[in-house]
Every structure is written in C-alpha cells, then in structure tokens.
Coordinates of N, CA and C in Angstrom, one line a residue:
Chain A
X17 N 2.2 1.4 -13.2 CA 2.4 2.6 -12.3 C 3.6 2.4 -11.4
X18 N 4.4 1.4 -11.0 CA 4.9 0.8 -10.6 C 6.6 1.7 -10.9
X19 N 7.1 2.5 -10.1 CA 8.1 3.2 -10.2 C 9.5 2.6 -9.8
X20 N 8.9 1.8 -8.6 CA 10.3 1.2 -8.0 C 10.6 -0.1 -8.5
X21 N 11.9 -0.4 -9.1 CA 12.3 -2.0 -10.0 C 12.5 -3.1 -8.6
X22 N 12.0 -3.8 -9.1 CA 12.3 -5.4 -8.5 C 12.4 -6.5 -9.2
X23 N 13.7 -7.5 -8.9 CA 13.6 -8.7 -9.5 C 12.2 -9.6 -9.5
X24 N 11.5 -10.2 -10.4 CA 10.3 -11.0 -10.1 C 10.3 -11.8 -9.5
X25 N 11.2 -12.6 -9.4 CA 11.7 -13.6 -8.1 C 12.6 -14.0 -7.8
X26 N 12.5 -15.0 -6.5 CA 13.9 -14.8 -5.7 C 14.0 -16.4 -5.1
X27 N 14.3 -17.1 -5.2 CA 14.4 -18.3 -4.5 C 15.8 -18.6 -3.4
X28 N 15.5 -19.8 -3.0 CA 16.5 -20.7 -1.8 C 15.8 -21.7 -1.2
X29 N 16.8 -22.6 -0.7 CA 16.3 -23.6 0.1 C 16.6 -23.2 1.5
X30 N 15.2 -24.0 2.2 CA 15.6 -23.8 3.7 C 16.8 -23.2 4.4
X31 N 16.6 -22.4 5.2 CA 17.6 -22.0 5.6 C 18.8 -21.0 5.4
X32 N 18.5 -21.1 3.7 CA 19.4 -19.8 3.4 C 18.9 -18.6 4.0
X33 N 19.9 -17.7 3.0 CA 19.4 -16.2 3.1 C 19.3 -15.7 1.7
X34 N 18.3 -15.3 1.8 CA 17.6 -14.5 0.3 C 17.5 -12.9 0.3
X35 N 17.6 -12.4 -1.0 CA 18.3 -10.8 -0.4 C 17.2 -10.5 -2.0
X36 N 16.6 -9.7 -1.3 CA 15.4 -8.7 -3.0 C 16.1 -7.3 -3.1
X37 N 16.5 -7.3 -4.3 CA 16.7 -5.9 -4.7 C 15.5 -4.7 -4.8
X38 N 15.8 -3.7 -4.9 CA 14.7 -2.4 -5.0 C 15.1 -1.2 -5.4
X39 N 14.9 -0.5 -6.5 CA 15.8 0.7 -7.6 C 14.9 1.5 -7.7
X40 N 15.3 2.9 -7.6 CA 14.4 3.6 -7.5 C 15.5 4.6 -7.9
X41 N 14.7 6.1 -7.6 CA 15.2 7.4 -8.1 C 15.7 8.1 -7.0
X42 N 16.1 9.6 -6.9 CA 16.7 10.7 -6.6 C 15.2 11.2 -5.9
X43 N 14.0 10.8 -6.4 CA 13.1 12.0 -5.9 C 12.2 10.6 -4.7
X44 N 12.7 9.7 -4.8 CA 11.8 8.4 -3.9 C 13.2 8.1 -2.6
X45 N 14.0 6.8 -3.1 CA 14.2 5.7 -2.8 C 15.3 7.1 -1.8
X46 N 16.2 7.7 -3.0 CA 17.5 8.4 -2.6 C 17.1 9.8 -1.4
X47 N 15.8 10.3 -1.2 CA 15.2 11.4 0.0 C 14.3 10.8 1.1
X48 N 13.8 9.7 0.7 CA 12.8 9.0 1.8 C 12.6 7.8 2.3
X49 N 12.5 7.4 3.5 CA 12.4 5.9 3.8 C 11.9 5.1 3.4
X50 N 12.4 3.6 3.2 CA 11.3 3.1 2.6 C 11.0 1.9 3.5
X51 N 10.0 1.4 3.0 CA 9.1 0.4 3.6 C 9.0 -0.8 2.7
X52 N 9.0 -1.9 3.9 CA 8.8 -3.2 2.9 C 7.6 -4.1 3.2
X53 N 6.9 -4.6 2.3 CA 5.2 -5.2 2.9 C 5.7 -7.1 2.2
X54 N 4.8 -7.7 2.6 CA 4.5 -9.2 2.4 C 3.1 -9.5 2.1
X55 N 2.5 -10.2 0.9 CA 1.6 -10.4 0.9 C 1.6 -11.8 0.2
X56 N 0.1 -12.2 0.3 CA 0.1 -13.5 0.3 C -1.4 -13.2 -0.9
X57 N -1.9 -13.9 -1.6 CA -2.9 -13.8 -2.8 C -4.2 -14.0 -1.3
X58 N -5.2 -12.5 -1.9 CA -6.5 -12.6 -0.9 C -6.1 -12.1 0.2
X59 N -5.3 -11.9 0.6 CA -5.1 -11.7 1.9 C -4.6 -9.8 1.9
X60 N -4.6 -9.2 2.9 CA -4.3 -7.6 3.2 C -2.4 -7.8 3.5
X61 N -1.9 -6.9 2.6 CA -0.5 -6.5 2.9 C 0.0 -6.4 4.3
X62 N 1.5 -7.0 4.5 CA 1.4 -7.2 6.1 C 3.3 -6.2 6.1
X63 N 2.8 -5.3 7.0 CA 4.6 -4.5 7.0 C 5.4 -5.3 7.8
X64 N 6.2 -5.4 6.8 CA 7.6 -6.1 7.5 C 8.9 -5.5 8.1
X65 N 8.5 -4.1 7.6 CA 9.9 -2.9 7.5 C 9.7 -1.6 7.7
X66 N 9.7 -0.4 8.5 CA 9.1 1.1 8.0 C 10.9 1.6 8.1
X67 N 10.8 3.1 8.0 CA 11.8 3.8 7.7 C 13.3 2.9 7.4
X68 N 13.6 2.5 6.9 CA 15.0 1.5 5.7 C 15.1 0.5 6.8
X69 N 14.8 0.3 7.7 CA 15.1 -0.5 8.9 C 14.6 -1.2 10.2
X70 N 13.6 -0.6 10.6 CA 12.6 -0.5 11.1 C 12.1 -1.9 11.4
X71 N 12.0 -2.8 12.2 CA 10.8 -4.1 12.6 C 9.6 -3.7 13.3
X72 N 8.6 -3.9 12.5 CA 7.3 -3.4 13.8 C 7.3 -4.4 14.8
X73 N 6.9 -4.6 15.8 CA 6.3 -5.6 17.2 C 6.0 -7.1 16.0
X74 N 6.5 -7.6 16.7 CA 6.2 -9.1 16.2 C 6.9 -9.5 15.1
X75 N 7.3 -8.7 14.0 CA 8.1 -9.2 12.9 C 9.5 -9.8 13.4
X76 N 9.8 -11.1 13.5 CA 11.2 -11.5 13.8 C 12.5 -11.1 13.2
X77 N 13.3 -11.4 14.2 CA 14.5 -10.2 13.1 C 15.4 -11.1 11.9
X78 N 14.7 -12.5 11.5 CA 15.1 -13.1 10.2 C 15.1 -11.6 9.4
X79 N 14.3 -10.6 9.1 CA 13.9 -9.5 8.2 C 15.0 -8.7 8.8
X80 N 15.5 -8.2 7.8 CA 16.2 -6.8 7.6 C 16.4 -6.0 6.5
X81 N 16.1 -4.8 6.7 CA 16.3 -3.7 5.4 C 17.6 -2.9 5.5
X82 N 18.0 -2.5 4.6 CA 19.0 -1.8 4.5 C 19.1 -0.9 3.1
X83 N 19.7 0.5 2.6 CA 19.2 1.4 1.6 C 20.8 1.5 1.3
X84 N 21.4 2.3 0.2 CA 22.1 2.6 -0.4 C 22.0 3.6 -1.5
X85 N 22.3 4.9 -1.3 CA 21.6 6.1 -2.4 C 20.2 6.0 -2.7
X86 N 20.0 5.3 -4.0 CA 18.9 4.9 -4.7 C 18.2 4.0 -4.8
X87 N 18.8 2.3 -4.2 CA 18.6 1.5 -3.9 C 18.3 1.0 -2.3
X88 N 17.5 -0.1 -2.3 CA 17.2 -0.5 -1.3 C 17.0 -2.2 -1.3
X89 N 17.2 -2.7 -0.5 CA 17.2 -4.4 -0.1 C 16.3 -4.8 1.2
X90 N 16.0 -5.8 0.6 CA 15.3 -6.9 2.0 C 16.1 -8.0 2.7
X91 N 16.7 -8.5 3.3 CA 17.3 -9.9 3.7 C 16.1 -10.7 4.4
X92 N 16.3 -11.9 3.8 CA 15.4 -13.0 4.8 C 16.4 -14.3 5.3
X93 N 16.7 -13.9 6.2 CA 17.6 -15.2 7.2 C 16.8 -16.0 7.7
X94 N 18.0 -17.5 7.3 CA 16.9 -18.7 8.3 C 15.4 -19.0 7.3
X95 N 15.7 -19.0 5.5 CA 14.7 -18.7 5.2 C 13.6 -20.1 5.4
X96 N 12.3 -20.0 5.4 CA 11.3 -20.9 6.1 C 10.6 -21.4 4.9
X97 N 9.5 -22.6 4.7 CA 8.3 -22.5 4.0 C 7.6 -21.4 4.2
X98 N 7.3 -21.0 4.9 CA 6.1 -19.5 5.0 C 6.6 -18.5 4.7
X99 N 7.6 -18.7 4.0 CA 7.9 -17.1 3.5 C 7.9 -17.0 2.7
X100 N 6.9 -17.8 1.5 CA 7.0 -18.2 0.2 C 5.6 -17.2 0.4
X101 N 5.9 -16.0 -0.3 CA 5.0 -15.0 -0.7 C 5.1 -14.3 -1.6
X102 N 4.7 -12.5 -2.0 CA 5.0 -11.6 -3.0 C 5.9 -10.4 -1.9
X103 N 6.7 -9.9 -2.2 CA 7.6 -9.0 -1.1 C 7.9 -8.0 -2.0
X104 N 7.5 -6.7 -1.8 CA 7.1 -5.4 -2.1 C 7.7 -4.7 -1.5
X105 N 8.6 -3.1 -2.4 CA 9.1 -2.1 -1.9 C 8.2 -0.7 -1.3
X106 N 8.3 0.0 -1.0 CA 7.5 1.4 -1.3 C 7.8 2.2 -0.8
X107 N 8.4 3.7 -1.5 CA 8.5 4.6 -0.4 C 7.7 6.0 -0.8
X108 N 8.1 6.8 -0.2 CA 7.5 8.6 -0.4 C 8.5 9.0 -2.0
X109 N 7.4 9.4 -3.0 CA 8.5 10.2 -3.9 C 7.7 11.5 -4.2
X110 N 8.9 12.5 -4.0 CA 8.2 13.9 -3.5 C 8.4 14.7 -5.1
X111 N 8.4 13.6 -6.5 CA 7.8 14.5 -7.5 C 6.2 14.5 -7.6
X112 N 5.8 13.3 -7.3 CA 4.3 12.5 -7.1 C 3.1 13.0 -5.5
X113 N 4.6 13.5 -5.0 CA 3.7 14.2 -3.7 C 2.6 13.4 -3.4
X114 N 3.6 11.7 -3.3 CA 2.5 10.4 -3.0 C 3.6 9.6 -2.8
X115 N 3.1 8.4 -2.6 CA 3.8 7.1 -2.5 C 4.1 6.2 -3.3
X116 N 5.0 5.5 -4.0 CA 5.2 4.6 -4.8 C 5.4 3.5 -4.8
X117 N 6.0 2.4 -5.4 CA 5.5 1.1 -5.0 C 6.5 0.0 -5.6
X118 N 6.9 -1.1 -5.3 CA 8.0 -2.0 -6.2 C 6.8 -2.7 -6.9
X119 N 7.7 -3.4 -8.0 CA 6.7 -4.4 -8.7 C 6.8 -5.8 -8.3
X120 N 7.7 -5.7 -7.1 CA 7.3 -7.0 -6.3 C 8.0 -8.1 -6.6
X121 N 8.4 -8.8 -5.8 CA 9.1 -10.4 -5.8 C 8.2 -11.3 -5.3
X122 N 8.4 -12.2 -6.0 CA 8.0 -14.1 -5.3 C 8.8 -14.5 -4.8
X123 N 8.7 -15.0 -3.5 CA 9.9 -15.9 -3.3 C 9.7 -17.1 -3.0
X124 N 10.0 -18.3 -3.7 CA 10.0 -19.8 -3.3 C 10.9 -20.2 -2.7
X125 N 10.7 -20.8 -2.1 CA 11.4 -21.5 -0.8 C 11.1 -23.3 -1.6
X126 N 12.3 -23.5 -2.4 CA 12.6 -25.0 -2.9 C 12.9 -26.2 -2.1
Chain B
X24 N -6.8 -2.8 18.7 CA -6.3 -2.9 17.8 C -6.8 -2.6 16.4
X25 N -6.4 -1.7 15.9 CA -6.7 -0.9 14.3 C -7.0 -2.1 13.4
X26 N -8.5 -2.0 13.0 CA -8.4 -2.5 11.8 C -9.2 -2.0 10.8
X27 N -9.5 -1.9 9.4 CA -9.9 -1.3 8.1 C -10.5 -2.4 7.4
X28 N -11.8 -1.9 6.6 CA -12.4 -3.2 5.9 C -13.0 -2.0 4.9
X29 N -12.4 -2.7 3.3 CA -13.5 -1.9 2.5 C -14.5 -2.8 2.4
X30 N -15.9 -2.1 1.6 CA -16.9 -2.2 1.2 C -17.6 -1.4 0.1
X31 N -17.7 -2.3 -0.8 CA -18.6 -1.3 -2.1 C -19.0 -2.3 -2.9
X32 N -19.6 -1.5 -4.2 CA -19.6 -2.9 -5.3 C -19.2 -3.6 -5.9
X33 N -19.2 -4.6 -6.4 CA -17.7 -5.6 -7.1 C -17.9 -4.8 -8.3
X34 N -18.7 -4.6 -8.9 CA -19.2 -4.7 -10.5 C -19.5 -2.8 -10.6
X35 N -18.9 -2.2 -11.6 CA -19.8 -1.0 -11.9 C -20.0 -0.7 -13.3
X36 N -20.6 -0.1 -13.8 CA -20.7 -0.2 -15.0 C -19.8 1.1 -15.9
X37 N -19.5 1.1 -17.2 CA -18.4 2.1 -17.7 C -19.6 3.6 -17.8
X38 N -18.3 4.4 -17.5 CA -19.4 6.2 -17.2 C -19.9 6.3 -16.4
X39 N -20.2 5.4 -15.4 CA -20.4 5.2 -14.2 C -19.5 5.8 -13.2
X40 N -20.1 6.1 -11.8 CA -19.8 6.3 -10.7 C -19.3 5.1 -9.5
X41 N -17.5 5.0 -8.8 CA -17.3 4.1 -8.5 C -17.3 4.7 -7.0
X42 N -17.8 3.6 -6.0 CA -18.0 4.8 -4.2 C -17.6 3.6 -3.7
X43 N -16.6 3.3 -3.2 CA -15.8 2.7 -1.6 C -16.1 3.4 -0.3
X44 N -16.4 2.7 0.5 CA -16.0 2.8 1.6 C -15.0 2.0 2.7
X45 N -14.8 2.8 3.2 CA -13.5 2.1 4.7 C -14.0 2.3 5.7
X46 N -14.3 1.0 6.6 CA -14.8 1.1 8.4 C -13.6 1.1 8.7
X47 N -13.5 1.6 9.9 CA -12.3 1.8 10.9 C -12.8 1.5 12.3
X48 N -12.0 0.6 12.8 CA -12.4 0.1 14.2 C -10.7 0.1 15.2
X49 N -10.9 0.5 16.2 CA -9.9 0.9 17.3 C -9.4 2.3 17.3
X50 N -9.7 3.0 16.2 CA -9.1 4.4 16.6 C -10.2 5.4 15.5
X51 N -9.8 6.4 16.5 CA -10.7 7.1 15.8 C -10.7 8.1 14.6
X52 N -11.2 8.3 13.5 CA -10.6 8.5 12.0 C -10.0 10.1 12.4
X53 N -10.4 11.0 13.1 CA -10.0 12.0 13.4 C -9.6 12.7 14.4
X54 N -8.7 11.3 14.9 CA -7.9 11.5 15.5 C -6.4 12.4 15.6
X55 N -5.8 13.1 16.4 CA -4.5 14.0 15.5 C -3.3 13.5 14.8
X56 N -3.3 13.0 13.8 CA -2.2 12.9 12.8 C -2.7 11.6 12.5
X57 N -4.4 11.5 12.2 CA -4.3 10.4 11.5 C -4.3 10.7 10.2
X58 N -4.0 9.8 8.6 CA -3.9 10.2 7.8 C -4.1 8.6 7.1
X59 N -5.5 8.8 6.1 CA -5.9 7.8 5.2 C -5.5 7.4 4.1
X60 N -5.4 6.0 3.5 CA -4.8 6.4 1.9 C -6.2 5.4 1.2
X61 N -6.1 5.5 -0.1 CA -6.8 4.3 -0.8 C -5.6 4.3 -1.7
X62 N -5.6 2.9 -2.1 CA -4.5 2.6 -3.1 C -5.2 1.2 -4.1
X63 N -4.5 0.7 -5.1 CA -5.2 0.0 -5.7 C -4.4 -0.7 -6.5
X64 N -4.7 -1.9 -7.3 CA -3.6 -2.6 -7.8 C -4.6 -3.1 -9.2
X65 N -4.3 -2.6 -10.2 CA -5.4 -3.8 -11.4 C -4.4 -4.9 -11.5
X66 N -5.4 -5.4 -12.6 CA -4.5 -6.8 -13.0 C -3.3 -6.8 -13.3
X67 N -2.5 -7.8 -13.4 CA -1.0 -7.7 -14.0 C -0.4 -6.5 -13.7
X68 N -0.8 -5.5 -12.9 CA 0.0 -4.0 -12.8 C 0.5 -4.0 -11.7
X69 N 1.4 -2.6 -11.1 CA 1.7 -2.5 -10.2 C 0.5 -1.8 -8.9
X70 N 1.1 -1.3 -8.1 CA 0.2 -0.7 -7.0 C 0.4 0.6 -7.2
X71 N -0.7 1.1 -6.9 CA -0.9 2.8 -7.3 C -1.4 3.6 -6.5
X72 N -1.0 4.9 -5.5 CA -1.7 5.3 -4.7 C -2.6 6.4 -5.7
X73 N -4.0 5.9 -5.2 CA -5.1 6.6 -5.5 C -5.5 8.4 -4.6
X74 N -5.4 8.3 -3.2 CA -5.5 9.4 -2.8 C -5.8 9.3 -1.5
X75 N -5.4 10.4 -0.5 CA -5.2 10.4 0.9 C -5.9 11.6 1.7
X76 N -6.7 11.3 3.0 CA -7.1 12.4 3.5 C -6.3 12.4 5.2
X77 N -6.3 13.5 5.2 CA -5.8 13.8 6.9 C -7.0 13.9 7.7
X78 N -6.9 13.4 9.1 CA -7.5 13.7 10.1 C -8.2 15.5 10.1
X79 N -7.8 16.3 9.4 CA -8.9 17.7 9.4 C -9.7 17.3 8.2
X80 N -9.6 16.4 7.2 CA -10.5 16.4 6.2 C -9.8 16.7 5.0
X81 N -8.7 17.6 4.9 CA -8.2 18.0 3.6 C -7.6 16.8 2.8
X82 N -7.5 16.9 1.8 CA -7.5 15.9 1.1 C -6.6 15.8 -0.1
X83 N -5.8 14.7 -0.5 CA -5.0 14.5 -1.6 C -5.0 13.9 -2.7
X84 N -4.7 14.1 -3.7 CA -4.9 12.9 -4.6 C -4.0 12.5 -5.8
X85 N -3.7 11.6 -6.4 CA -2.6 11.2 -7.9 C -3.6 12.4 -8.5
X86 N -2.6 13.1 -9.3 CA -2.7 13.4 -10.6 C -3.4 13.2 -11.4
X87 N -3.1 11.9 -11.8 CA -3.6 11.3 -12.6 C -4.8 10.9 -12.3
X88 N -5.6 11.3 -11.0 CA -7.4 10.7 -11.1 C -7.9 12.1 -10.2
X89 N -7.0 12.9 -10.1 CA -7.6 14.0 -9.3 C -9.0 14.6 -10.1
X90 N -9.2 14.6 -11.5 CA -10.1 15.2 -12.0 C -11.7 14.4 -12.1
X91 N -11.3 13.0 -11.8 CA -12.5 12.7 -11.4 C -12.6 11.7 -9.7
X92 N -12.3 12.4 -8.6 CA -11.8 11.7 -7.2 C -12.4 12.7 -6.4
X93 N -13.0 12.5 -5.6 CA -13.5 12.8 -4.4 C -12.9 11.7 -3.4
X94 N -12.4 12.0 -2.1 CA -12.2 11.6 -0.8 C -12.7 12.1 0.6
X95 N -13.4 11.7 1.3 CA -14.0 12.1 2.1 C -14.3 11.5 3.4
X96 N -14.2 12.2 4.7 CA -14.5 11.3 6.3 C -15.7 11.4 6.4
X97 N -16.4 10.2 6.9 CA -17.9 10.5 7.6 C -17.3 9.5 9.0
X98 N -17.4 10.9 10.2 CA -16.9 11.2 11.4 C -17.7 9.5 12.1
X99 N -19.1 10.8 12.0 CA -20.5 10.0 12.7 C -19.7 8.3 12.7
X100 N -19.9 8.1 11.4 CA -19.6 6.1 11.3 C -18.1 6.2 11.1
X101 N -16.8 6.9 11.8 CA -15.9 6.4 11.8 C -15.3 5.5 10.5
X102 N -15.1 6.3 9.4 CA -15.3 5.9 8.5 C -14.7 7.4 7.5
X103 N -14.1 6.7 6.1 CA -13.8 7.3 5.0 C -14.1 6.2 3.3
X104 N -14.3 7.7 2.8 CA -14.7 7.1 1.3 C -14.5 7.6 0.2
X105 N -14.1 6.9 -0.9 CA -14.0 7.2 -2.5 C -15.3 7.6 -3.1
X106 N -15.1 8.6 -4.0 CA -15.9 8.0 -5.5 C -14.9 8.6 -6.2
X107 N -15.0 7.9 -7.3 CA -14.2 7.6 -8.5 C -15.3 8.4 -9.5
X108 N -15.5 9.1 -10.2 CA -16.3 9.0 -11.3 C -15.6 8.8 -12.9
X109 N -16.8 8.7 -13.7 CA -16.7 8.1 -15.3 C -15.3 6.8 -15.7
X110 N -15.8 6.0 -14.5 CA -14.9 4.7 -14.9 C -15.0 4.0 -16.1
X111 N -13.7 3.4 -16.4 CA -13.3 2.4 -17.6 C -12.8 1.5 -17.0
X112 N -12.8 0.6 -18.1 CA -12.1 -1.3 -17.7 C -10.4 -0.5 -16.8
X113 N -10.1 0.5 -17.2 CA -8.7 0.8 -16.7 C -8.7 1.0 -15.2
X114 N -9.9 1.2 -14.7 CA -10.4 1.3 -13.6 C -10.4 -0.1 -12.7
X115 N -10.7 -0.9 -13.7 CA -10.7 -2.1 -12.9 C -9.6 -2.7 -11.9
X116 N -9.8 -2.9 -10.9 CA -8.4 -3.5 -9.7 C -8.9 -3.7 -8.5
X117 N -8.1 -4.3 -7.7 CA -8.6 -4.7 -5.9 C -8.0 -3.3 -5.6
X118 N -8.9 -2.8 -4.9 CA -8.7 -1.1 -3.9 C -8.5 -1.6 -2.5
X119 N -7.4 -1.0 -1.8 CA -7.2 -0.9 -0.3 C -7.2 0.3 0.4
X120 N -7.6 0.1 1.4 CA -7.6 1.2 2.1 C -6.5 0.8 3.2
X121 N -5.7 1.6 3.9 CA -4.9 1.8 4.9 C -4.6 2.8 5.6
X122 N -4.4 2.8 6.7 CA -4.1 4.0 7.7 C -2.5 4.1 7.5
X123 N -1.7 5.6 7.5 CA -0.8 5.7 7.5 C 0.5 6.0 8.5
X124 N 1.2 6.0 8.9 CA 2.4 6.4 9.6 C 3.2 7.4 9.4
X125 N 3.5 7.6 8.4 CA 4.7 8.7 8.0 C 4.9 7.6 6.6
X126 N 5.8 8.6 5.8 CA 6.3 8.2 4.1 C 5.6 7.2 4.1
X127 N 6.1 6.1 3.5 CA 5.4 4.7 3.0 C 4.9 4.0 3.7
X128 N 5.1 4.2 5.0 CA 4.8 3.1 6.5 C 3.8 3.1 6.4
X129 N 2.6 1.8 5.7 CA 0.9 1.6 5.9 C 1.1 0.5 7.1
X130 N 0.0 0.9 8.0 CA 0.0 -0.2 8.9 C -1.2 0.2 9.7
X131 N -2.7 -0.7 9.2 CA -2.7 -1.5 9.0 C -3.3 -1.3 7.3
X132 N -3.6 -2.7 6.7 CA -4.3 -2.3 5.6 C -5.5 -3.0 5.9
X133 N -6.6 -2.6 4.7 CA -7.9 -3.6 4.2 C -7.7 -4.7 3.6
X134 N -8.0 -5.5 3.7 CA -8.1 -6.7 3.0 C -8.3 -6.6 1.6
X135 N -8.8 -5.5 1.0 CA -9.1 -5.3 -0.3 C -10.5 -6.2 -0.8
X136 N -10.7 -4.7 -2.2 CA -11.8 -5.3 -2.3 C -11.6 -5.2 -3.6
X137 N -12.5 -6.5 -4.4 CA -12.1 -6.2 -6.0 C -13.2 -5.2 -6.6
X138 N -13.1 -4.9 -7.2 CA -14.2 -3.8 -8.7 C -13.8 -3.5 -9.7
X139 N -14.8 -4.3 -10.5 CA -14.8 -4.6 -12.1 C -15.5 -3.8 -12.5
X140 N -14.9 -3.1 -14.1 CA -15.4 -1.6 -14.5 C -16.1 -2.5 -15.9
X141 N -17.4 -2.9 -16.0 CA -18.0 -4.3 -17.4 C -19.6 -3.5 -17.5
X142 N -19.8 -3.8 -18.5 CA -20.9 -3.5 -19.1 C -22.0 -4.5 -18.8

C-alpha cells in the first residue's frame, strides 16, 4: 500500500550525516506537506518533522527536512547510536483523499 | 499531555467481525478540530490509512475497506472505534490509532496493537 519510495537503508558512522530519500507523486509529495516519523520495533511512531520542515518541541535540530517537486529528504546530523531505527515518509495525497506512507529506511549507525 | 491506547482482540476469526478501540486521555475527542485516524501496517507491508473521523462525528474511510468499515466516537468514555467486518488473513496487521494535525502530521500515536485474522 505503500505509495511513497524509500531506500531500505541508510548507514554511517558516528558522527556523519545521513540523508533518506522520499519519491512520491504530483497528487501527494508535489501539493502537500510532508511529515517524517521514527520508529523503533514495539514501540508507537514518534514525529520528527510536520509540514517539509517543521521540528516539534523537543526534537533536536540534528533532524531536518527539506522537499523538492516530488521528492522529499530527511538529514540526520551528528549521527548517534540511537538513531539506529526505521525512518518513514508520509504525506496528504488528494487522489486517495487520505494519507500515504514511505516504505521506510533502517538506519545503522556502524 | 495527549495520549492514545488501542484495545481489542489479538486473534479474530475469518468472516468475522474485527472492533478496536482508542482511549484518549488529555483532550477531549470532540473537541474543535480534533480529527482521528486508524491506520495499520500487516506484515512485510507498508502502512495504510484505514479511516478517519472528525470531532462532529462524520467520518472517512480508504476505498478500499469503506464497504466493510464503520468508525465511530463514544463521547461518554472519550474514546473512538473500528469495526472492520468479514475479515481475511489480509486483514491481519498492528492497527494504530492517532490523533491528527493537519495533512500527514500524527502526533500523538498508539502504541499499536496486533490482530491476527486465523481460524
């Protein structure tokens, strides 16, 4: 069900910066904001991003989003052990008059 | 501080009826411009929004399950709920519930809960 493309994973060691791609359409990625989540196996999805840019309260600003047409990205600066999770796109696509969803990256932290 | 917990059964059986529920605690479900989602993820798949209600009660759904989906607020317990009916193994996935923002912005979610569609 999974509309929006994502590499499966993404690695670096300490400290880099790791960058997730996100490909979508004309009716999602290219009319509406998107959002980016973090999740960890068992545990409830945690927002790291709303409208292409967006930090909620507490998210440090290692995280940044950024969009391009159809496309959209995540950056993780200063990358840590704890950021070794699953990192997910999603935005509004207004053929589905719903929300849609990346198929997600791993990211290891080597 | 908002937070969402589903609750239902792990296990349903196929042609069966599937019913979730979501508690909500710090705000109130019909409150102005709140707006519900359930979403869900099976195995090996992506994530899929299942369907959404607004704070008046009206209610939305995929396409693709609108013909067997009910969504619904019970005010009283602050609280909203699925049923799913005549489920298949295709049915099977961890379901979340989350409160919405605007376009994609969920914040916060459920922890999720799994249900297996087995005989």
């Amino acid at each position: 069900q999974s509309v929006l493309t994502q590499p499966p994973s993404a690695s670096g060691t300490p400290g880099q910066r790791v960058t997730i791609s996100c490909s979508g359409n004309s009716s999602n990625i290219g009319k509406n904001y998107v959002a980016w989540y973090r999740q960890l196996p068992g545990t409830a999805p945690k927002l790291l991003i709303y409208r292409n840019n967006q930090r909620p309260s507490g998210v440090p600003d290692r995280f940044s989003g950024a969009t391009s047409g159809t496309s959209a990205s995540l950056a993780i600066s200063g990358l840590r052990s704890d950021d070794e999770a699953e990192y997910y796109c999603a935005a509004w696509d207004d053929s589905l008059s719903g929300p849609v969803f990346g198929t997600g990256t791993e990211v290891t932290v080597l | 501080q908002v937070q969402l917990q589903e609750s239902g059964p792990g296990l349903v059986k196929p042609s069966q009826t599937l019913s979730l529920t979501c508690a909500v605690s710090g705000v109130s479900i019909n409150s102005l411009g709140s707006h519900w989602y359930w979403l869900r993820q099976a195995p090996g798949k992506g994530r899929e929004w299942i369907g959404h209600i607004f704070h008046t009660g009206s209610a939305y759904y995929n396409p693709s399950l609108r013909n067997r989906l009910t969504i619904f607020l019970d005010t009283s317990k602050n609280q909203f709920s699925l049923k799913l009916t005549s489920v298949s193994a295709s049915d099977t996935a961890i379901y979340y519930c989350a409160r919405n923002k605007g376009d994609a912005w969920f914040d916060p979610w459920g922890q999720g809960t799994l249900v297996t569609v087995s005989s």
